[in-house]
């Protein structure tokens, strides 16, 4: 089961954060947003199918996030958690930690923004169109 989000990069994408990565529906990005990979997401977690959300709430679920832009691609894998609500109307956050809030779409991620290939980051910083795909397997 998967959910696909379309967004775009921005000149302030730096992807330096060590524990999170984020795709936001906001239409702006400041240099302080060092975890944000893309802006203007066409969908937010609150838009996701309830079946997808339920699958992600299984602590045994494997959740994979794939970010594609400018011909580059990165995959981050984490897990589900019973506390994931997918209620955010603003952004999707993948976390290496176990912290959960309404924006969290994955915990225990094996990578964060700072771990991503710099060619992908450069494409996003050039404003490339981006696809953020979340897939869940139980």
PDB file of C-alpha atoms in Angstrom:
ATOM      1  CA  UNK A   1       0.000   0.000   0.000  1.00  0.00           C
ATOM      2  CA  UNK A   2       1.378   3.432  -0.828  1.00  0.00           C
ATOM      3  CA  UNK A   3       0.645   7.141  -0.849  1.00  0.00           C
ATOM      4  CA  UNK A   4       2.276   9.502  -3.368  1.00  0.00           C
ATOM      5  CA  UNK A   5       2.940  13.182  -2.710  1.00  0.00           C
ATOM      6  CA  UNK A   6       4.132  15.689  -5.294  1.00  0.00           C
ATOM      7  CA  UNK A   7       6.160  18.698  -4.169  1.00  0.00           C
ATOM      8  CA  UNK A   8       9.098  20.830  -5.313  1.00  0.00           C
ATOM      9  CA  UNK A   9      12.514  21.745  -4.076  1.00  0.00           C
ATOM     10  CA  UNK A  10      13.569  25.229  -3.016  1.00  0.00           C
ATOM     11  CA  UNK A  11      16.778  27.259  -3.018  1.00  0.00           C
ATOM     12  CA  UNK A  12      17.067  26.969   0.780  1.00  0.00           C
ATOM     13  CA  UNK A  13      17.093  23.145   0.812  1.00  0.00           C
ATOM     14  CA  UNK A  14      20.266  22.192   2.686  1.00  0.00           C
ATOM     15  CA  UNK A  15      19.283  18.751   4.034  1.00  0.00           C
ATOM     16  CA  UNK A  16      21.705  18.892   6.953  1.00  0.00           C
ATOM     17  CA  UNK A  17      19.487  17.676   9.820  1.00  0.00           C
ATOM     18  CA  UNK A  18      20.833  14.604  11.603  1.00  0.00           C
ATOM     19  CA  UNK A  19      17.608  13.026  12.862  1.00  0.00           C
ATOM     20  CA  UNK A  20      14.665  14.006  10.631  1.00  0.00           C
ATOM     21  CA  UNK A  21      13.609  14.690   7.085  1.00  0.00           C
ATOM     22  CA  UNK A  22      10.482  16.553   6.088  1.00  0.00           C
ATOM     23  CA  UNK A  23       8.270  17.353   3.116  1.00  0.00           C
ATOM     24  CA  UNK A  24       5.927  20.262   3.799  1.00  0.00           C
ATOM     25  CA  UNK A  25       2.810  21.747   2.309  1.00  0.00           C
ATOM     26  CA  UNK A  26       4.112  25.216   3.155  1.00  0.00           C
ATOM     27  CA  UNK A  27       4.934  27.432   0.183  1.00  0.00           C
ATOM     28  CA  UNK A  28       8.141  28.829   1.674  1.00  0.00           C
ATOM     29  CA  UNK A  29      11.352  27.633   3.301  1.00  0.00           C
ATOM     30  CA  UNK A  30      13.817  29.569   5.430  1.00  0.00           C
ATOM     31  CA  UNK A  31      17.483  28.588   5.795  1.00  0.00           C
ATOM     32  CA  UNK A  32      16.663  27.336   9.316  1.00  0.00           C
ATOM     33  CA  UNK A  33      14.570  24.488   7.843  1.00  0.00           C
ATOM     34  CA  UNK A  34      17.544  22.164   7.464  1.00  0.00           C
ATOM     35  CA  UNK A  35      15.419  18.995   7.552  1.00  0.00           C
ATOM     36  CA  UNK A  36      13.012  20.084   4.796  1.00  0.00           C
ATOM     37  CA  UNK A  37      13.536  18.502   1.382  1.00  0.00           C
ATOM     38  CA  UNK A  38      10.567  19.906  -0.525  1.00  0.00           C
ATOM     39  CA  UNK A  39       7.725  22.409  -0.213  1.00  0.00           C
ATOM     40  CA  UNK A  40       4.242  22.885  -1.659  1.00  0.00           C
ATOM     41  CA  UNK A  41       3.279  19.242  -1.119  1.00  0.00           C
ATOM     42  CA  UNK A  42       0.001  18.519  -2.892  1.00  0.00           C
ATOM     43  CA  UNK A  43      -1.089  16.179  -0.096  1.00  0.00           C
ATOM     44  CA  UNK A  44      -0.558  16.063   3.658  1.00  0.00           C
ATOM     45  CA  UNK A  45      -0.863  13.159   6.114  1.00  0.00           C
ATOM     46  CA  UNK A  46      -4.489  14.092   6.911  1.00  0.00           C
ATOM     47  CA  UNK A  47      -5.320  13.315   3.250  1.00  0.00           C
ATOM     48  CA  UNK A  48      -4.138   9.698   3.432  1.00  0.00           C
ATOM     49  CA  UNK A  49      -6.434   6.695   3.177  1.00  0.00           C
ATOM     50  CA  UNK A  50      -7.554   5.373   6.594  1.00  0.00           C
ATOM     51  CA  UNK A  51      -6.422   1.858   5.579  1.00  0.00           C
ATOM     52  CA  UNK A  52      -2.916   3.164   4.916  1.00  0.00           C
ATOM     53  CA  UNK A  53      -2.893   4.936   8.292  1.00  0.00           C
ATOM     54  CA  UNK A  54      -4.067   1.791  10.085  1.00  0.00           C
ATOM     55  CA  UNK A  55      -1.309  -0.245   8.435  1.00  0.00           C
ATOM     56  CA  UNK A  56       1.293   2.313   9.586  1.00  0.00           C
ATOM     57  CA  UNK A  57       0.031   2.068  13.167  1.00  0.00           C
ATOM     58  CA  UNK A  58       1.243  -1.539  13.359  1.00  0.00           C
ATOM     59  CA  UNK A  59       4.557  -1.539  15.282  1.00  0.00           C
ATOM     60  CA  UNK A  60       5.696  -4.439  13.076  1.00  0.00           C
ATOM     61  CA  UNK A  61       5.045  -2.474   9.862  1.00  0.00           C
ATOM     62  CA  UNK A  62       7.935  -1.479   7.626  1.00  0.00           C
ATOM     63  CA  UNK A  63       7.504   1.992   6.140  1.00  0.00           C
ATOM     64  CA  UNK A  64       9.614   3.098   3.199  1.00  0.00           C
ATOM     65  CA  UNK A  65       9.906   6.697   2.017  1.00  0.00           C
ATOM     66  CA  UNK A  66      11.298   7.322  -1.450  1.00  0.00           C
ATOM     67  CA  UNK A  67      12.279  10.814  -2.556  1.00  0.00           C
ATOM     68  CA  UNK A  68      12.856  11.422  -6.263  1.00  0.00           C
ATOM     69  CA  UNK A  69      13.947  14.668  -7.928  1.00  0.00           C
ATOM     70  CA  UNK A  70      16.095  15.659 -10.880  1.00  0.00           C
ATOM     71  CA  UNK A  71      16.744  12.048 -11.865  1.00  0.00           C
ATOM     72  CA  UNK A  72      18.098  11.266  -8.381  1.00  0.00           C
ATOM     73  CA  UNK A  73      16.496   8.995  -5.817  1.00  0.00           C
ATOM     74  CA  UNK A  74      16.858   8.137  -2.124  1.00  0.00           C
ATOM     75  CA  UNK A  75      15.072   5.585   0.011  1.00  0.00           C
ATOM     76  CA  UNK A  76      14.667   5.715   3.779  1.00  0.00           C
ATOM     77  CA  UNK A  77      13.234   2.811   5.743  1.00  0.00           C
ATOM     78  CA  UNK A  78      11.675   2.897   9.188  1.00  0.00           C
ATOM     79  CA  UNK A  79       8.792   1.395  11.064  1.00  0.00           C
ATOM     80  CA  UNK A  80       5.254   2.032  12.161  1.00  0.00           C
ATOM     81  CA  UNK A  81       4.002   2.924  15.613  1.00  0.00           C
ATOM     82  CA  UNK A  82       0.571   2.711  17.277  1.00  0.00           C
ATOM     83  CA  UNK A  83       0.791   6.439  18.121  1.00  0.00           C
ATOM     84  CA  UNK A  84       1.060   7.604  14.477  1.00  0.00           C
ATOM     85  CA  UNK A  85      -2.073   9.672  13.781  1.00  0.00           C
ATOM     86  CA  UNK A  86      -1.431  11.150  10.320  1.00  0.00           C
ATOM     87  CA  UNK A  87      -3.524  14.144  11.402  1.00  0.00           C
ATOM     88  CA  UNK A  88      -1.144  16.878  10.240  1.00  0.00           C
ATOM     89  CA  UNK A  89      -2.486  19.255   7.649  1.00  0.00           C
ATOM     90  CA  UNK A  90       0.973  20.703   7.139  1.00  0.00           C
ATOM     91  CA  UNK A  91       3.865  18.261   6.775  1.00  0.00           C
ATOM     92  CA  UNK A  92       5.286  14.747   6.699  1.00  0.00           C
ATOM     93  CA  UNK A  93       8.228  14.005   9.019  1.00  0.00           C
ATOM     94  CA  UNK A  94      10.363  10.848   9.031  1.00  0.00           C
ATOM     95  CA  UNK A  95      12.291  10.436  12.289  1.00  0.00           C
ATOM     96  CA  UNK A  96      15.289   8.357  13.296  1.00  0.00           C
ATOM     97  CA  UNK A  97      14.007   8.504  16.879  1.00  0.00           C
ATOM     98  CA  UNK A  98      10.829   7.107  18.427  1.00  0.00           C
ATOM     99  CA  UNK A  99       9.301  10.569  18.938  1.00  0.00           C
ATOM    100  CA  UNK A 100       5.767  10.881  17.537  1.00  0.00           C
ATOM    101  CA  UNK A 101       3.610  13.942  16.922  1.00  0.00           C
ATOM    102  CA  UNK A 102       0.841  14.628  14.395  1.00  0.00           C
ATOM    103  CA  UNK A 103       3.405  15.223  11.616  1.00  0.00           C
ATOM    104  CA  UNK A 104       5.317  11.962  12.135  1.00  0.00           C
ATOM    105  CA  UNK A 105       4.872   9.405   9.334  1.00  0.00           C
ATOM    106  CA  UNK A 106       7.694   7.035  10.332  1.00  0.00           C
ATOM    107  CA  UNK A 107       9.892   6.294  13.351  1.00  0.00           C
ATOM    108  CA  UNK A 108      13.208   4.462  13.583  1.00  0.00           C
ATOM    109  CA  UNK A 109      14.259   5.714  10.144  1.00  0.00           C
ATOM    110  CA  UNK A 110      17.610   4.438   8.902  1.00  0.00           C
ATOM    111  CA  UNK A 111      18.550   7.886   7.534  1.00  0.00           C
ATOM    112  CA  UNK A 112      17.762  11.572   7.937  1.00  0.00           C
ATOM    113  CA  UNK A 113      18.117  14.605   5.676  1.00  0.00           C
ATOM    114  CA  UNK A 114      21.845  14.892   6.396  1.00  0.00           C
ATOM    115  CA  UNK A 115      22.431  11.336   5.157  1.00  0.00           C
ATOM    116  CA  UNK A 116      20.980  11.863   1.686  1.00  0.00           C
ATOM    117  CA  UNK A 117      23.038  11.830  -1.484  1.00  0.00           C
ATOM    118  CA  UNK A 118      24.258  15.336  -2.233  1.00  0.00           C
ATOM    119  CA  UNK A 119      23.249  15.061  -5.921  1.00  0.00           C
ATOM    120  CA  UNK A 120      19.630  14.652  -4.807  1.00  0.00           C
ATOM    121  CA  UNK A 121      20.001  17.566  -2.392  1.00  0.00           C
ATOM    122  CA  UNK A 122      21.477  19.729  -5.187  1.00  0.00           C
ATOM    123  CA  UNK A 123      18.529  18.916  -7.464  1.00  0.00           C
ATOM    124  CA  UNK A 124      16.105  19.878  -4.695  1.00  0.00           C
ATOM    125  CA  UNK A 125      18.036  23.092  -3.991  1.00  0.00           C
ATOM    126  CA  UNK A 126      17.679  23.899  -7.710  1.00  0.00           C
ATOM    127  CA  UNK A 127      13.898  23.713  -7.280  1.00  0.00           C
ATOM    128  CA  UNK A 128      13.333  20.366  -9.020  1.00  0.00           C
ATOM    129  CA  UNK A 129       9.909  18.769  -9.000  1.00  0.00           C
ATOM    130  CA  UNK A 130       9.888  16.064  -6.339  1.00  0.00           C
ATOM    131  CA  UNK A 131       7.938  12.900  -5.651  1.00  0.00           C
ATOM    132  CA  UNK A 132       7.696  11.628  -2.071  1.00  0.00           C
ATOM    133  CA  UNK A 133       6.277   8.116  -1.920  1.00  0.00           C
ATOM    134  CA  UNK A 134       5.408   6.380   1.336  1.00  0.00           C
ATOM    135  CA  UNK A 135       4.879   2.639   1.205  1.00  0.00           C
ATOM    136  CA  UNK A 136       3.881   0.346   4.077  1.00  0.00           C
ATOM    137  CA  UNK A 137       4.180  -3.417   4.455  1.00  0.00           C
ATOM    138  CA  UNK A 138       2.818  -5.398   7.379  1.00  0.00           C
TER     139      UNK A 138
END
